[in-house]
Amino acid sequence: MPIPPRLQIAGAVYHVATRATGPSELFRDREDRMRLLRILERVVLKYGWRLHAYCLMVTHYHLVLTTPEPNIARGMQLLNSMYARTFNERHGRIGHLVAARYSATIIEAEGHAFEVARYVPLNPVRSKLCARPEHYLWSSYAATIGLRKEPPYLDSRWILERFGDDLSTARQTLRDFVDAALVSETLEAA
């Protein structure tokens, strides 16, 4: 049975995830992650996306973005194919790097928006890549809460608007929201 086409909606906010094939690494080092971010910047500009958050793990990555035009499929195809080509060339690798399809969930409810705002930055903590989400270099979280400069292709307003009208308050409220999940998970593990 054929796979149904993806919903592509102008103005939709998506939580997107792409995984490497099998147990492969999608990123082996800093240079791989920098390459993905450079390609992502080009795709964001080309398709007019608003990138609200990202997190590059080892075997996968997450994006939260708005597509002003119904072009999520074209943009993701370009992003993943360009990255796979450069990765394969750099590492002398042949074959598919990215699993067959990326996942793209449309964020419609506010509750879902809050959960994604917390889930994406907590990914590296839950995977034991860092102790605190703001310490992870390959996530937009530190920039969103004001600890690092926001790259020009990142537009964290969509996330911060959910946490307050004032920038400083919104950043602190988001940080408190994410920290509350860390405390809760630490208590559950104990």
Coordinates of C-alpha atoms in Angstrom, one line a residue:
M1 CA 0.0 0.0 0.0
P2 CA 1.5 3.4 -0.9
I3 CA 2.4 5.8 1.8
P4 CA -0.1 8.7 1.9
P5 CA 1.2 12.1 1.0
R6 CA 2.1 14.5 3.8
L7 CA -0.1 17.3 4.9
Q8 CA 1.5 20.5 3.6
I9 CA -0.2 23.5 5.0
A10 CA 0.7 27.2 4.5
G11 CA 1.3 28.7 8.0
A12 CA 1.5 25.3 9.8
V13 CA 3.9 24.8 12.7
Y14 CA 5.7 21.4 12.5
H15 CA 7.8 19.3 14.9
V16 CA 10.1 17.5 12.5
A17 CA 12.5 14.7 13.2
T18 CA 14.9 12.9 10.9
R19 CA 16.7 9.7 11.8
A20 CA 19.8 7.9 10.4
T21 CA 19.2 4.5 8.9
G22 CA 19.5 1.6 11.2
P23 CA 21.9 2.1 14.1
S24 CA 24.1 4.6 12.1
E25 CA 25.2 8.0 13.4
L26 CA 23.8 11.0 11.6
F27 CA 26.5 13.1 13.1
R28 CA 30.0 11.9 13.9
D29 CA 31.6 15.2 15.0
R30 CA 31.4 19.0 15.2
E31 CA 32.0 19.4 11.5
D32 CA 29.1 17.2 10.6
R33 CA 26.8 19.3 12.9
M34 CA 28.1 22.5 11.5
R35 CA 27.5 21.3 8.0
L36 CA 23.9 20.4 8.8
L37 CA 23.3 23.9 10.4
R38 CA 24.8 25.6 7.3
I39 CA 22.5 23.6 5.0
L40 CA 19.6 24.3 7.3
E41 CA 20.2 28.0 7.1
R42 CA 20.2 27.8 3.3
V43 CA 16.9 25.8 3.3
V44 CA 15.3 28.2 5.8
L45 CA 16.1 31.2 3.6
K46 CA 15.2 29.5 0.3
Y47 CA 11.8 28.3 1.5
G48 CA 11.0 31.2 3.8
W49 CA 10.6 29.0 6.8
R50 CA 10.6 30.3 10.4
L51 CA 12.9 28.0 12.4
H52 CA 11.8 28.2 16.1
A53 CA 14.0 25.4 17.6
Y54 CA 16.5 22.7 16.7
C55 CA 18.4 20.0 18.4
L56 CA 21.0 17.9 16.7
M57 CA 21.6 14.6 18.5
V58 CA 23.8 11.7 17.4
T59 CA 21.4 9.5 15.4
H60 CA 18.7 12.1 14.7
Y61 CA 17.7 15.7 14.8
H62 CA 14.6 17.8 15.7
L63 CA 13.3 21.0 14.2
V64 CA 10.3 23.1 15.1
L65 CA 9.4 25.4 12.3
T66 CA 6.6 27.3 10.5
T67 CA 6.2 27.0 6.8
P68 CA 4.5 30.1 5.3
E69 CA 4.0 28.2 2.1
P70 CA 3.0 24.5 1.8
N71 CA 6.6 23.4 1.1
I72 CA 7.7 21.2 4.0
A73 CA 8.4 18.2 1.7
R74 CA 10.5 20.1 -0.8
G75 CA 12.5 21.7 2.0
M76 CA 13.1 18.5 3.9
Q77 CA 14.1 16.7 0.8
L78 CA 16.7 19.4 0.0
L79 CA 18.0 19.5 3.5
N80 CA 18.3 15.7 4.0
S81 CA 19.7 15.0 0.5
M82 CA 22.3 17.8 0.6
Y83 CA 23.4 16.7 4.1
A84 CA 23.6 13.0 3.2
R85 CA 25.7 13.8 0.1
T86 CA 28.2 15.9 2.1
F87 CA 28.3 13.3 4.9
N88 CA 28.9 10.5 2.5
E89 CA 31.6 12.4 0.6
R90 CA 33.3 13.4 3.8
H91 CA 33.3 10.0 5.4
G92 CA 33.9 7.9 2.3
R93 CA 30.5 6.3 2.7
I94 CA 28.0 5.0 0.1
G95 CA 24.3 4.5 0.4
H96 CA 21.3 5.9 2.3
L97 CA 22.1 7.9 5.4
V98 CA 18.6 9.1 6.3
A99 CA 15.8 6.8 7.2
A100 CA 13.1 6.5 4.5
R101 CA 10.8 9.3 5.8
Y102 CA 11.2 12.2 8.3
S103 CA 8.4 12.6 10.8
A104 CA 6.4 15.8 10.7
T105 CA 3.7 16.5 13.3
I106 CA 1.6 19.6 12.9
I107 CA 1.4 21.5 16.2
E108 CA -2.2 22.8 16.6
A109 CA -3.0 22.8 20.3
E110 CA -1.3 25.0 22.9
G111 CA -0.6 22.1 25.1
H112 CA 1.3 20.4 22.3
A113 CA 3.3 23.6 21.7
F114 CA 4.3 23.7 25.4
E115 CA 5.3 20.0 25.3
V116 CA 7.4 20.4 22.2
A117 CA 9.1 23.5 23.7
R118 CA 10.2 21.3 26.6
Y119 CA 10.8 18.0 24.7
V120 CA 13.3 19.3 22.2
P121 CA 15.8 20.9 24.6
L122 CA 15.5 18.0 27.1
N123 CA 16.4 15.4 24.4
P124 CA 20.2 15.6 25.0
V125 CA 19.7 15.5 28.8
R126 CA 17.5 12.4 28.6
S127 CA 20.1 10.8 26.3
K128 CA 22.8 11.6 28.9
L129 CA 24.8 13.9 26.5
C130 CA 24.7 16.7 29.0
A131 CA 23.5 17.5 32.5
R132 CA 21.5 20.6 31.6
P133 CA 19.8 21.5 28.3
E134 CA 21.4 25.0 28.1
H135 CA 24.9 23.3 28.2
Y136 CA 24.3 21.3 25.0
L137 CA 26.0 23.1 22.1
W138 CA 23.9 21.6 19.3
S139 CA 20.5 22.9 20.4
S140 CA 18.9 26.3 20.0
Y141 CA 17.7 26.3 23.6
A142 CA 20.6 28.4 25.1
A143 CA 20.0 31.0 22.5
T144 CA 16.3 31.0 23.1
I145 CA 16.7 31.6 26.8
G146 CA 19.3 34.3 26.1
L147 CA 22.5 32.6 27.1
R148 CA 24.0 32.6 23.6
K149 CA 23.5 34.8 20.5
E150 CA 20.7 33.6 18.4
P151 CA 21.9 32.6 14.9
P152 CA 20.3 34.7 12.1
Y153 CA 18.2 31.7 10.8
L154 CA 16.6 31.1 14.2
D155 CA 13.3 32.8 15.1
S156 CA 12.5 31.7 18.7
R157 CA 9.5 34.2 19.1
W158 CA 6.9 31.5 18.4
I159 CA 8.2 29.6 21.5
L160 CA 8.8 32.5 23.7
E161 CA 5.3 34.0 23.0
R162 CA 3.8 31.1 24.8
F163 CA 5.6 32.0 28.0
G164 CA 5.0 35.7 28.2
D165 CA 4.8 39.1 26.5
D166 CA 8.0 40.5 27.9
L167 CA 11.2 38.9 26.5
S168 CA 13.0 38.6 29.8
T169 CA 9.9 37.1 31.5
A170 CA 9.2 34.7 28.7
R171 CA 12.8 33.4 28.7
Q172 CA 12.7 32.9 32.5
T173 CA 9.3 31.2 32.4
L174 CA 10.4 28.8 29.6
R175 CA 13.6 28.0 31.6
D176 CA 11.5 27.3 34.8
F177 CA 9.1 25.1 32.7
V178 CA 12.0 23.0 31.3
D179 CA 13.7 22.9 34.7
A180 CA 10.5 21.7 36.4
A181 CA 10.6 18.6 34.1
L182 CA 14.2 18.0 35.0
V183 CA 13.4 18.1 38.7
S184 CA 10.4 15.8 38.3
E185 CA 12.4 13.3 36.3
T186 CA 15.2 13.3 38.8
L187 CA 12.8 12.7 41.6
E188 CA 11.1 9.8 39.7
A189 CA 14.5 8.2 39.0
A190 CA 15.5 8.4 42.7

